[in-house]
Tab-separated table of C-alpha atoms and ligand atoms in Angstrom:
chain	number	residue	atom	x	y	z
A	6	UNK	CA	6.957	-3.699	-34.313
A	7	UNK	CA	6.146	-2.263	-30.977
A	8	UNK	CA	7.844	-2.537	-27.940
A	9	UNK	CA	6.726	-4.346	-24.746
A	10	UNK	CA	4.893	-2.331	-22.056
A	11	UNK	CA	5.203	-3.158	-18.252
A	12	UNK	CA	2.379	-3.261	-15.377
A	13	UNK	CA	4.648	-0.881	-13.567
A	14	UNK	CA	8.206	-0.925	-13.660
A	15	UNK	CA	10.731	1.478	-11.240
A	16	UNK	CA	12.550	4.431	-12.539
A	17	UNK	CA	15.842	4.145	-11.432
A	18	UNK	CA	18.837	6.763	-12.708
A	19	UNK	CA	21.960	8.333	-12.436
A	20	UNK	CA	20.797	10.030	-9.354
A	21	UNK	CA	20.226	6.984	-7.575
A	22	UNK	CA	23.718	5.624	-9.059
A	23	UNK	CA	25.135	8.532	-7.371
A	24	UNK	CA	24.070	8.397	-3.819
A	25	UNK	CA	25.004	4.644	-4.225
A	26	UNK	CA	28.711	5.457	-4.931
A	27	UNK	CA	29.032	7.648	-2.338
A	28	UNK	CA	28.312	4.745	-0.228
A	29	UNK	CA	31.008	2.113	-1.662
A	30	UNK	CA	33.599	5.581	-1.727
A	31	UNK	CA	32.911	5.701	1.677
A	32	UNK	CA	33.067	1.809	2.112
A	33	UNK	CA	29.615	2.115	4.220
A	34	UNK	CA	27.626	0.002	2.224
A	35	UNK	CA	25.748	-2.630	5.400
A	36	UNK	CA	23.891	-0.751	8.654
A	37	UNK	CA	26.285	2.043	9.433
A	38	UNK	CA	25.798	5.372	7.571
A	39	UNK	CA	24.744	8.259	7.285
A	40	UNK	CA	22.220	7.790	4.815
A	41	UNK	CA	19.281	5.538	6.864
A	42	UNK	CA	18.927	7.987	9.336
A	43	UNK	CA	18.896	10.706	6.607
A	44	UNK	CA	16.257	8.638	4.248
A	45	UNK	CA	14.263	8.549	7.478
A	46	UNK	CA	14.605	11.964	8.368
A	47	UNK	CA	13.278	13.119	5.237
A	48	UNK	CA	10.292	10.670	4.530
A	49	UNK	CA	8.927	11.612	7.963
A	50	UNK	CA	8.775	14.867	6.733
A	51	UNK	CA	7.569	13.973	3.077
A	52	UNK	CA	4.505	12.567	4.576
A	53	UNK	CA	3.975	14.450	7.703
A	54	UNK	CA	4.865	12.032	10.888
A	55	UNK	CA	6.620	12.943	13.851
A	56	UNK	CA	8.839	10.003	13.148
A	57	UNK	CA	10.058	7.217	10.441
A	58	UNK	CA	11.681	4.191	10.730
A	59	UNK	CA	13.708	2.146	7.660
A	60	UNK	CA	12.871	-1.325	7.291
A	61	UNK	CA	13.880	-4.254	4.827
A	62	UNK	CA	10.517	-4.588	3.705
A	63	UNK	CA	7.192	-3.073	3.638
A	64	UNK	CA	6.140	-6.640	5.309
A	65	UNK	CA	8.619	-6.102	7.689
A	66	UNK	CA	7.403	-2.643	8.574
A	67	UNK	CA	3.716	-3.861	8.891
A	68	UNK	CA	5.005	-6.615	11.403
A	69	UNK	CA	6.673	-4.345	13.640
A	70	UNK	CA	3.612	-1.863	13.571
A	71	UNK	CA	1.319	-4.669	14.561
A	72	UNK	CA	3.711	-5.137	17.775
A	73	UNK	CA	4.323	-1.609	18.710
A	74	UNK	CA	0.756	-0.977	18.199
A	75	UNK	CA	0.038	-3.669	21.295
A	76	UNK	CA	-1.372	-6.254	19.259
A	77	UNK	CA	-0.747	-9.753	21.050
A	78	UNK	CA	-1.162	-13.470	20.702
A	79	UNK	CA	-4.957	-14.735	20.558
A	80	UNK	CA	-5.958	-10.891	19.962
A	81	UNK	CA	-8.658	-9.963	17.102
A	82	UNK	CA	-7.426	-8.010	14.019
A	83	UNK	CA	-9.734	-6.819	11.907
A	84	UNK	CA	-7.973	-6.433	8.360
A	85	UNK	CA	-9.327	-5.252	4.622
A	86	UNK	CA	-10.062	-8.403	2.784
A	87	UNK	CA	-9.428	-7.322	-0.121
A	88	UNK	CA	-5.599	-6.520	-0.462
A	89	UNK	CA	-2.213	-7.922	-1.168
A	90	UNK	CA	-1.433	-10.925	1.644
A	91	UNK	CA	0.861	-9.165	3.029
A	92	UNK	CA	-1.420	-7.239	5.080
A	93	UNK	CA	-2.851	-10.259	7.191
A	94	UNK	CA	0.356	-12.079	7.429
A	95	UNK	CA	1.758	-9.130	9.232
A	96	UNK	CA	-1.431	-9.975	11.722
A	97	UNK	CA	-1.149	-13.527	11.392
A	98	UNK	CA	2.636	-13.427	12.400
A	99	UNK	CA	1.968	-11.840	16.350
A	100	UNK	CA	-0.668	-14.450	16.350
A	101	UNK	CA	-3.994	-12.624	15.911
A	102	UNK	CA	-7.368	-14.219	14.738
A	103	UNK	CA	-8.306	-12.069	12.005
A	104	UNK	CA	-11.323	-11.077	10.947
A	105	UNK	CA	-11.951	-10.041	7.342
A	106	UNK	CA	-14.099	-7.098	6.267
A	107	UNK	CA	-15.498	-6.402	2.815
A	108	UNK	CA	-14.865	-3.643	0.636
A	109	UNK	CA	-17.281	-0.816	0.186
A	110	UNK	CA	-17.969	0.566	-3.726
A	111	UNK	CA	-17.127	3.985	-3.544
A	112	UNK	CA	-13.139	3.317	-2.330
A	113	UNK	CA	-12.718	-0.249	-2.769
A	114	UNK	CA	-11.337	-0.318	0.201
A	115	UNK	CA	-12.245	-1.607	4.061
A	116	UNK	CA	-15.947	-1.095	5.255
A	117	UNK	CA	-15.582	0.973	8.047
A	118	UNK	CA	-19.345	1.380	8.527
A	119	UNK	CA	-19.759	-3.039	8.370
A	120	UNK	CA	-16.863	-2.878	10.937
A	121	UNK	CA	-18.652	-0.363	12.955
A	122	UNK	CA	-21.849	-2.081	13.079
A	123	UNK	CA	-20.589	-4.947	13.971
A	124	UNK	CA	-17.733	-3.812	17.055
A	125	UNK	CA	-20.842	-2.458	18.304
A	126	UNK	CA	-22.877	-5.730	18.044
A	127	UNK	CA	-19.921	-7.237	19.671
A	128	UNK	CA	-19.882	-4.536	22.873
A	129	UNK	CA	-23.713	-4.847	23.277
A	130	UNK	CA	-22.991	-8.746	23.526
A	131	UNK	CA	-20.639	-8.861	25.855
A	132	UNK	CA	-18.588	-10.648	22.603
A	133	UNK	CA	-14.703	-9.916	22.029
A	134	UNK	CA	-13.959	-6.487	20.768
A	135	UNK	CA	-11.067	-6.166	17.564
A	136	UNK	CA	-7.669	-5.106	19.329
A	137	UNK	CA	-6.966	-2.941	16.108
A	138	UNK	CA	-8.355	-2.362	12.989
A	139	UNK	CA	-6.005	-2.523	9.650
A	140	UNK	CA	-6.589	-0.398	7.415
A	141	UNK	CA	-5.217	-1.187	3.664
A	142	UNK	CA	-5.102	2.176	1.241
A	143	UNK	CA	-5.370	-0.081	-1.840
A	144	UNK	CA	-4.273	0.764	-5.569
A	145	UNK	CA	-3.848	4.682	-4.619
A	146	UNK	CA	-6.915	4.734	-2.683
A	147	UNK	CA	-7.110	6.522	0.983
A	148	UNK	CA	-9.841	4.863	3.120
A	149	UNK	CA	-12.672	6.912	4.401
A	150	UNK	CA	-11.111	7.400	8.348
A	151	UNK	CA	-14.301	8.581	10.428
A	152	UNK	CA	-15.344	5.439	11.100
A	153	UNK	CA	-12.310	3.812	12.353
A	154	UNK	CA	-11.688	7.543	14.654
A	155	UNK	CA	-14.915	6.485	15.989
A	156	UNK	CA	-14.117	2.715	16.388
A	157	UNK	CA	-10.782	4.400	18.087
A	158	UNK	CA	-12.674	6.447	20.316
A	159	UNK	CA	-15.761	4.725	21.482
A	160	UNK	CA	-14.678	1.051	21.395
A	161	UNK	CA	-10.300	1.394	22.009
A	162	UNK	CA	-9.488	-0.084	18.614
A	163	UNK	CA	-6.322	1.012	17.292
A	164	UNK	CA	-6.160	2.411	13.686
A	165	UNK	CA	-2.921	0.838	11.958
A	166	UNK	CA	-2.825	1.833	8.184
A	167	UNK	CA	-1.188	-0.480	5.728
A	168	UNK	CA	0.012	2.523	3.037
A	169	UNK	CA	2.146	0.446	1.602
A	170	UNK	CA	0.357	0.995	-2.122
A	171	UNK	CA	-0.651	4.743	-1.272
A	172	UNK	CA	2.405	7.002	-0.697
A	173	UNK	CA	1.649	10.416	-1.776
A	174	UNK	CA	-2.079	10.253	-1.776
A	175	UNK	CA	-3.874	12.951	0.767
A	176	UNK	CA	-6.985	13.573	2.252
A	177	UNK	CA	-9.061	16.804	1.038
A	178	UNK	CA	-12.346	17.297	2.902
A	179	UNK	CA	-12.779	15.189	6.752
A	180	UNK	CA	-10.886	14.740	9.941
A	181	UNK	CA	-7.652	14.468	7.660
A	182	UNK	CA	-7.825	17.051	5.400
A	183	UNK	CA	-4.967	18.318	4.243
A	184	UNK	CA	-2.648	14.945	5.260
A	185	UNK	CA	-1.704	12.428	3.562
A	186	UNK	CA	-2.281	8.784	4.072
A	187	UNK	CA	-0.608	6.769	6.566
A	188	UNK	CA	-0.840	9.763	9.274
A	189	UNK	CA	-4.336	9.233	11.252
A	190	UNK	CA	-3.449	5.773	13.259
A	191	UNK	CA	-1.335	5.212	15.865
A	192	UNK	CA	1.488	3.690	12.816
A	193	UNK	CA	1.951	2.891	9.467
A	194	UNK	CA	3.493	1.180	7.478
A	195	UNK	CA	4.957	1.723	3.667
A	196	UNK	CA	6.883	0.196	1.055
A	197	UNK	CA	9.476	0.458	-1.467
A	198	UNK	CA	9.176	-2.818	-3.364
A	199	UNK	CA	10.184	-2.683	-6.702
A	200	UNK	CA	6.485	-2.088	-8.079
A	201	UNK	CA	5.621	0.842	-5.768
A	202	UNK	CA	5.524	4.318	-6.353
A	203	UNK	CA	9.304	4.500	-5.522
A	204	UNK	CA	11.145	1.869	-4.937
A	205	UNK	CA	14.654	1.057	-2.695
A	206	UNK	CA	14.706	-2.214	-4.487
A	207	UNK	CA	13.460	-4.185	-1.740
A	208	UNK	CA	12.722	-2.018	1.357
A	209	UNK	CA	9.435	-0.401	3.547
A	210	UNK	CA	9.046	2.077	6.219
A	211	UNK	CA	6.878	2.758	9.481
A	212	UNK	CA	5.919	6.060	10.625
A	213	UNK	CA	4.189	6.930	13.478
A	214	UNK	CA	3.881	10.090	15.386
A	215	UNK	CA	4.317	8.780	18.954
A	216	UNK	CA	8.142	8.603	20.011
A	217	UNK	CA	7.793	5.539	22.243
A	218	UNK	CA	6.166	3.558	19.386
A	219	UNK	CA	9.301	4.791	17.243
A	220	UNK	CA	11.896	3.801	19.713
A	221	UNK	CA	10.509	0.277	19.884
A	222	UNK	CA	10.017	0.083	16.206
A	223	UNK	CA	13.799	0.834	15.648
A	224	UNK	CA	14.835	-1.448	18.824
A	225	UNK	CA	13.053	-4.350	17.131
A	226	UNK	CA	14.157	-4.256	13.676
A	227	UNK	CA	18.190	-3.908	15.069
A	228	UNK	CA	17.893	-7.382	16.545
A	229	UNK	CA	16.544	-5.209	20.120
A	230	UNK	CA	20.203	-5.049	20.934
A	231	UNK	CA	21.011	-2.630	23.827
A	232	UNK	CA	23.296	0.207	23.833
A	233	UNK	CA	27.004	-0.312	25.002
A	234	UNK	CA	29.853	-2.326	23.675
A	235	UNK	CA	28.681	-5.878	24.766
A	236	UNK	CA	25.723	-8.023	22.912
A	237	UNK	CA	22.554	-8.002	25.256
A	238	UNK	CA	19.103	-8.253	24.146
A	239	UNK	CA	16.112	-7.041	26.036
A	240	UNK	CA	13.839	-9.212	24.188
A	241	UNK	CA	13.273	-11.276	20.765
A	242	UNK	CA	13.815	-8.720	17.676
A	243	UNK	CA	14.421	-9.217	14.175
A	244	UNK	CA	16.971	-8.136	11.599
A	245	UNK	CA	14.461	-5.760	10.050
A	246	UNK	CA	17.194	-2.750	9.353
A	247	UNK	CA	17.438	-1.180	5.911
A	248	UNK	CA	21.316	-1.022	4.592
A	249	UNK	CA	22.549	2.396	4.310
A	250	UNK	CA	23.303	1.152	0.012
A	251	UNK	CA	19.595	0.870	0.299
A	252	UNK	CA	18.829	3.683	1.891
A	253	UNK	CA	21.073	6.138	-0.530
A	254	UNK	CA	18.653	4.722	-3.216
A	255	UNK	CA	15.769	5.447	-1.640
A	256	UNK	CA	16.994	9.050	-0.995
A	257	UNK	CA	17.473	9.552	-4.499
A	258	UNK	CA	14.201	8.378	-5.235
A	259	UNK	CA	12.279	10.138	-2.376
A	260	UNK	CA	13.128	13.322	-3.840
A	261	UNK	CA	11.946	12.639	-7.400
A	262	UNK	CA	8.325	11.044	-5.426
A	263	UNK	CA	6.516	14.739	-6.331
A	264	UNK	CA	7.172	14.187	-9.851
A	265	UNK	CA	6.511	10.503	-9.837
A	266	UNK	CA	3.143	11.496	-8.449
A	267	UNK	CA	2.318	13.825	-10.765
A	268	UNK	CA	2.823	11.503	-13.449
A	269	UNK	CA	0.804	8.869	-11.789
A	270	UNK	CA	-1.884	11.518	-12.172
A	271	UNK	CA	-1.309	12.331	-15.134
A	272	UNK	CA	-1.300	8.937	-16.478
A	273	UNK	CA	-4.959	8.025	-14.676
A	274	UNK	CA	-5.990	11.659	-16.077
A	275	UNK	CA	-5.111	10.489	-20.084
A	276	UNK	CA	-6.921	7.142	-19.071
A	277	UNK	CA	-9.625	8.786	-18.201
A	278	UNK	CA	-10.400	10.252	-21.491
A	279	UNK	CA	-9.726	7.924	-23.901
A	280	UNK	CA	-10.848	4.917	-22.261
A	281	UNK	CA	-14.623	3.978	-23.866
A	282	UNK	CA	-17.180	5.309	-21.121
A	283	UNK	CA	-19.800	2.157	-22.310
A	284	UNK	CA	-17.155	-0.230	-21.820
A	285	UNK	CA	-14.843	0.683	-19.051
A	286	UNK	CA	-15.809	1.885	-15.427
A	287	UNK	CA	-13.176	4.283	-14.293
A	288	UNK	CA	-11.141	3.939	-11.005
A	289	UNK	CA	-13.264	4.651	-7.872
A	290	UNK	CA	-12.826	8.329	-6.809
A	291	UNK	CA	-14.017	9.113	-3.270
A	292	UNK	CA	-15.170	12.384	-2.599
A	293	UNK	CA	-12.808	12.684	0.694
A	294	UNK	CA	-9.516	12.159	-1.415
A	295	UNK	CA	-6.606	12.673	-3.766
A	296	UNK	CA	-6.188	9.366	-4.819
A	297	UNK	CA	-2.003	8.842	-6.153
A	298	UNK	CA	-3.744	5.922	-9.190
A	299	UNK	CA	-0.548	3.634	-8.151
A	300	UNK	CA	-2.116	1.375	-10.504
A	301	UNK	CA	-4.829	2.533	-12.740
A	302	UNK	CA	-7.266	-0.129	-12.339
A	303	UNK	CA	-10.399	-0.103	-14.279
A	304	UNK	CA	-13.791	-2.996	-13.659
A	305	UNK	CA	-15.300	-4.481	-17.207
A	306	UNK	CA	-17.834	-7.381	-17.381
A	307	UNK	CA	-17.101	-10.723	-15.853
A	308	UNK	CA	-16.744	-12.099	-19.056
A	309	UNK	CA	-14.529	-9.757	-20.347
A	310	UNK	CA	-11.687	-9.565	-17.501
A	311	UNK	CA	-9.498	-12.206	-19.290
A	312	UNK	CA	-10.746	-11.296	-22.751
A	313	UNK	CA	-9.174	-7.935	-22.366
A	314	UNK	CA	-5.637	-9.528	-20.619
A	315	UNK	CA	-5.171	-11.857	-23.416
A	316	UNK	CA	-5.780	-8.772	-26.242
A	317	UNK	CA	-3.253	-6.551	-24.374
A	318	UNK	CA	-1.029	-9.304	-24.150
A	319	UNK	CA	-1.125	-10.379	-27.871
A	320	UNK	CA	0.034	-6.533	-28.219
A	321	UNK	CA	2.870	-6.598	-25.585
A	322	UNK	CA	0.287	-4.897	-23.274
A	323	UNK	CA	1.185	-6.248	-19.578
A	324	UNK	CA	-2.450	-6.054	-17.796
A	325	UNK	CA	-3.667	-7.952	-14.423
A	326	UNK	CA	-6.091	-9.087	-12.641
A	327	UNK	CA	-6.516	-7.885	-8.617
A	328	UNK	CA	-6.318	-10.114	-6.018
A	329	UNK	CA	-8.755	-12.327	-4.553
A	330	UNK	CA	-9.900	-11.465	-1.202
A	331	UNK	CA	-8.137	-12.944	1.505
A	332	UNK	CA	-11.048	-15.324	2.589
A	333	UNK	CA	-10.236	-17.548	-0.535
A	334	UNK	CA	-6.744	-17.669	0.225
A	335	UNK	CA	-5.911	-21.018	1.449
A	336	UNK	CA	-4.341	-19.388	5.369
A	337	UNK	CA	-7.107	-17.367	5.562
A	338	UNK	CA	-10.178	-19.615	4.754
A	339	UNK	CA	-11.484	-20.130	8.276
A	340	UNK	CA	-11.340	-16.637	9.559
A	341	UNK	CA	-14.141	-14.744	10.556
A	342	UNK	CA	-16.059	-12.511	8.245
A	343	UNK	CA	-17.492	-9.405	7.168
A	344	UNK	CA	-19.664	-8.714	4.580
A	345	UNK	CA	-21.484	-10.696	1.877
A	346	UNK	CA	-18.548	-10.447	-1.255
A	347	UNK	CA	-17.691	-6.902	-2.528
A	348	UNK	CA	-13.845	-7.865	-2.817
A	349	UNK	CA	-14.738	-10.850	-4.938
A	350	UNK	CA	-17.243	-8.864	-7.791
A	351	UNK	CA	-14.441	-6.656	-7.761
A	352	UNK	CA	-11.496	-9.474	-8.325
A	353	UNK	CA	-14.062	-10.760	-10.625
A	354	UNK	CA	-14.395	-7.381	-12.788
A	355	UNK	CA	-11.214	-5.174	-11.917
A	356	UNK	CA	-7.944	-4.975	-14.588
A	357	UNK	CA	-4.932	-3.123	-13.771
A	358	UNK	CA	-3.211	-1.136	-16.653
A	359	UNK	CA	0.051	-0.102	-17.725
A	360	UNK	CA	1.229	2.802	-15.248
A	361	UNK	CA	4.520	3.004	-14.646
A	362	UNK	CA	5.823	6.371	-13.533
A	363	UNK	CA	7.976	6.716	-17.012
A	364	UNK	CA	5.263	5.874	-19.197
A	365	UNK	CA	4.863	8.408	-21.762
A	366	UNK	CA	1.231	9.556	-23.497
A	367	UNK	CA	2.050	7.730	-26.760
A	368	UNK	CA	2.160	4.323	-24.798
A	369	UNK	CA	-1.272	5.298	-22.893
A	370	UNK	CA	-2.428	6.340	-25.999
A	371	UNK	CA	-1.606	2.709	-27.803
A	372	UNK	CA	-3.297	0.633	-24.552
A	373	UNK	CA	-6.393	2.840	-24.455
A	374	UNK	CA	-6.680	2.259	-28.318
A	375	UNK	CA	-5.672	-1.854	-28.259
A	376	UNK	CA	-8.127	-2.356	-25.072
A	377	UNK	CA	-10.874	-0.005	-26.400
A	378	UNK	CA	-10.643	-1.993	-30.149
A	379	UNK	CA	-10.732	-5.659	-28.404
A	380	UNK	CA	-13.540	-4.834	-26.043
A	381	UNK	CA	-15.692	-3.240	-28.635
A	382	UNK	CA	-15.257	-6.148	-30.866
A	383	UNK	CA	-16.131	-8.726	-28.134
A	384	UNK	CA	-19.312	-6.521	-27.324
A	385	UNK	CA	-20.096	-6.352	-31.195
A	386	UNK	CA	-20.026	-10.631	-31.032
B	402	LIG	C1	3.475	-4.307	-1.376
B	402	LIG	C2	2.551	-4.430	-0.242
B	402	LIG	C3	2.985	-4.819	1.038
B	402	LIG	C4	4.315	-5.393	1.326
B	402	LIG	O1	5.407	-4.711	0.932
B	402	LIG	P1	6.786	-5.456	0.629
B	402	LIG	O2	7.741	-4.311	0.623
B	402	LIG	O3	6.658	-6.118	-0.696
B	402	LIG	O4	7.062	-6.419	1.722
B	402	LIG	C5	2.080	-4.781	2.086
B	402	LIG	N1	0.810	-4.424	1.889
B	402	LIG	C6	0.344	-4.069	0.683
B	402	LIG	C7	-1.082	-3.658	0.562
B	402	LIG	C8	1.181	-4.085	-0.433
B	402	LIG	O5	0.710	-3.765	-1.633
């Protein structure tokens, strides 16, 4: 008898339970409270932005960045194409044409050279030039940034970071050294979805270090309601706000995020070892990062990506496939592309393993031994 493990479950506790009383004590459980501006307060500081700003989603937060960042109607996005849908849909909802770029090997993440080449193909041409570039920070990953700070630079694309799976990862050699993701653009956005690094249940957040951009952000998720006792509206907004209930959690949970890390790293670290070498290539690991291993994702054979589901799940092992890219998803078919299929070997190759922040070495150490035993016995056949 063994008991079930998760992907990548939330750890939730009597801390959290705390805050959250506080708030029905006080009776301020909606959008008044002291706790938002608090939560906000301290993640800007957490990951190093001027400002943050609490949203009801991460999807939410990547909306509003795509507006504040000047993105308009009939614009061109350029977006990773291989990440969670969430990511274009933010684009597609301001009405942008997107245009898809491939991964690169070494990150899995967004080609910024392919993007490069190309915006400068475009300029030479006369062609249309990307508005802004989105850059996803997949599975723990931080993107390699000097090509986008040169897209930024020469060209006028805008750099908005979708960090949403990345909190707590940093930058150690480059332009960025030192920071952590989701601070080189003009905004990003996060989130606390119940499968992130730490969750608020449902919730997200955009930073940004320019206070304009911050204003807006917070005038468009409260509905863009102007000051003073009556109900005016400047222009269309959205009811974007985190609850102050929400917020407490996420409090509680922010300040347990260092040792949530460290046991993501941890985790990826024991993986690392006893994973079999001839059968399992390890989680990219890019020379210009600290990678936070959200979820410790490993590439097999073709043949062997559902082979090695099914055997974790006949031990109460939950595994996963990654997504595949965007241009195979139905909205997204007839965008433009980059690149000639990176995203797809890797949807093709790539399982995600058991890494919730609680998991504990004896549970790595049974799905390193059930996943090495099935795969060796389906090479041995
Ligand atoms: C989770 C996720 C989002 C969306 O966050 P929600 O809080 O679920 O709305 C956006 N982008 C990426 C890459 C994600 O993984």
């Amino acid at each position: 008898m063994s008991d079930t493990i998760p992907l990548c479950v939330p750890s939730v506790g009597i801390e959290e339970a705390d805050l959250v009383k506080q708030c029905i004590d006080d009776n301020y459980v909606s959008s008044v409270g002291r706790f938002v501006s608090q939560f906000e307060q301290d993640f800007a500081s957490f990951v190093g932005a001027e400002r943050a700003i609490a949203t009801s989603s991460g999807t939410a937060a990547m909306h509003v960045a795509m507006i504040v960042a000047g993105v308009e109607p009939g614009d061109l996005v350029a977006v990773s194409d291989f990440t969670f849908v969430a990511s274009a849909n933010a684009a597609a909802y301001v009405g942008a044409d997107l245009l898809l770029v491939d991964s690169e090997e070494q990150s899995w993440n967004i080609d910024g050279e392919l993007l490069y080449d190309d915006v400068r193909a475009r300029a030479d041409a006369g062609r249309r030039l990307p508005t802004a570039v989105e850059v996803v920070h997949v599975l723990g990953q931080p993107a390699r940034l000097e090509p986008f700070l040169a897209l930024r630079d020469e060209f006028g694309v805008r750099l908005i970071e979708d960090a949403a799976e990345s909190l707590g990862a940093t930058y150690t050699v480059g332009p960025a050294a030192g920071r952590q993701v989701g601070t080189s653009g003009a905004v990003a956005g996060f989130s606390f979805n119940g499968n992130k690094v730490m969750t608020t249940g449902a919730g997200g957040m955009l930073v940004t270090d320019d206070h304009d951009l911050a204003d807006r952000a917070k005038h468009l998720t409260t509905q863009a309601r102007l000051p003073g006792p009556e109900y005016f509206h400047d222009e269309i907004g959205f009811n974007y706000r985190m609850s102050n209930i929400t917020a407490a959690l996420g409090l509680a949970q922010l300040r347990k995020l260092p040792a949530f890390l460290a046991n993501k790293r941890h985790i990826a670290r024991r993986y690392d070892e006893l994973l079999d070498p001839e059968i399992f290539e390890r989680p990219p690991q890019a020379a210009w990062s600290s990678p936070s291993h959200w979820l410790y994702t490993v590439r097999v054979e073709r043949s062997m990506r559902d082979p090695l589901i099914d055997a974790l799940a006949a031990a109460d092992i939950q595994a996963r496939a990654v997504w595949p890219p965007l241009r195979e998803q139905a909205p997204y078919r007839a965008s433009e592309t980059l690149g000639s299929g990176v995203g797809a070997q890797i949807h093709a190759t790539a399982v995600s393993l058991p890494s919730s922040v609680e998991l504990v070495d004896e549970q790595i150490e049974r799905v390193a031994s059930v996943a090495n035993r099935a795969m060796r016995r389906a090479v041995a056949s």
